[in-house]
Amino acid sequence: MQWTIDADLTTLGQFMLADSDARVAARWETRAIAGCCVGAAVLYSLWLLGPWINPDLDALNGYVSEFAARDQPGSRLFRIGDGLAGLLAAAAAVAGIRSSRGGVVGWSGLLVFGVATGLDGALTPMTCASYVDSGCAVRELVGALPATHTVHEMTSSVAALGMLVAMGGLARAGIGPQARWGWAWCSATGLATVATLGALWMGTGAGVTQRAQLGLIATWLIALAVDHTRRTRSAGGFDA
């Protein structure tokens, strides 16, 4: 009988220790997600410095990615910012998937966004800025620019699609901006994305619509971080 009691106590102790370890791991996962999302949002918003670093870029029509074009002043800062923002977003997504608390589709969308954004900054930046350099515009029109210039358009599109999947998937799972706000954020970002594509096709206003799109993405990342911080505090340091 004593042996049975001792065994039960040992099992109980092991269970409590495992539960404590799980809570600590979950707490750090939640903090990692929040920290990575905030960092990604800040780095993703470095384009706000663009008018001071490169005032020649047209804010009405100029594509934000042109700040990071290889031939533009300060482009290295914007490329590094995009690369690190993508890395942090991907890290947050991996932590979200590992937490196994739902929203796998949304976290996967965020992972796609992070990888594509990282590629934008690190490997496939624009070669030149067509709204600043007419020669670049001509070379772009006739297809005389390096392949990375075209690939940049593809990775940017994939990043935008991944973010919409992230917003919608996490809203459906009840993660991130609460209730209707999650869907409202997703809808507004989708409209801004469509408006940007339309503005590019029309040849005017893409700078304004894309900046609205990027602003919505950055603020959503911060809202996602705030939600995880709130969950941690309401559960006594454990993200339930």
Short mmCIF file of N, CA and C in Angstrom, two decimals, residues 54 66 83 91 102 109-110 120 125 146 170 205 219 225-226 228:
data_model
loop_
_atom_site.label_atom_id
_atom_site.label_comp_id
_atom_site.label_asym_id
_atom_site.label_seq_id
_atom_site.Cartn_x
_atom_site.Cartn_y
_atom_site.Cartn_z
N ASN A 54 14.68 60.09 -48.96
CA ASN A 54 14.59 60.17 -50.42
C ASN A 54 13.38 61.02 -50.82
N GLU A 66 9.94 51.30 -54.03
CA GLU A 66 10.97 52.04 -54.74
C GLU A 66 11.97 52.69 -53.78
N GLY A 83 13.76 42.85 -44.81
CA GLY A 83 14.27 41.50 -44.55
C GLY A 83 14.05 41.07 -43.11
N ALA A 91 8.91 34.19 -37.73
CA ALA A 91 9.17 33.61 -36.41
C ALA A 91 7.90 33.61 -35.56
N GLY A 102 -5.12 26.60 -32.29
CA GLY A 102 -6.03 27.03 -33.35
C GLY A 102 -5.40 28.06 -34.26
N GLY A 109 -0.65 31.69 -43.14
CA GLY A 109 -0.68 32.88 -43.99
C GLY A 109 0.35 33.90 -43.56
N LEU A 110 0.50 34.06 -42.24
CA LEU A 110 1.50 34.99 -41.72
C LEU A 110 2.91 34.50 -42.06
N ASP A 120 11.62 39.88 -50.51
CA ASP A 120 11.55 41.23 -51.10
C ASP A 120 12.76 42.06 -50.71
N PRO A 125 14.95 42.89 -54.35
CA PRO A 125 14.52 44.29 -54.37
C PRO A 125 14.40 44.80 -55.80
N PRO A 146 16.73 43.28 -64.84
CA PRO A 146 17.04 41.94 -64.34
C PRO A 146 15.79 41.20 -63.87
N LEU A 170 -6.93 34.07 -38.72
CA LEU A 170 -6.84 34.32 -37.28
C LEU A 170 -8.12 34.95 -36.74
N GLY A 205 -2.04 57.38 -58.28
CA GLY A 205 -2.58 57.16 -56.95
C GLY A 205 -2.10 55.93 -56.23
N THR A 219 -0.44 48.10 -38.31
CA THR A 219 -1.28 48.26 -37.12
C THR A 219 -1.94 46.95 -36.73
N ALA A 225 -0.17 41.58 -31.44
CA ALA A 225 0.73 41.55 -30.28
C ALA A 225 -0.01 41.93 -29.00
N VAL A 226 -0.84 42.96 -29.08
CA VAL A 226 -1.61 43.41 -27.91
C VAL A 226 -2.55 42.31 -27.44
N HIS A 228 -2.16 39.07 -27.74
CA HIS A 228 -1.41 38.03 -27.05
C HIS A 228 -0.96 38.48 -25.67
#
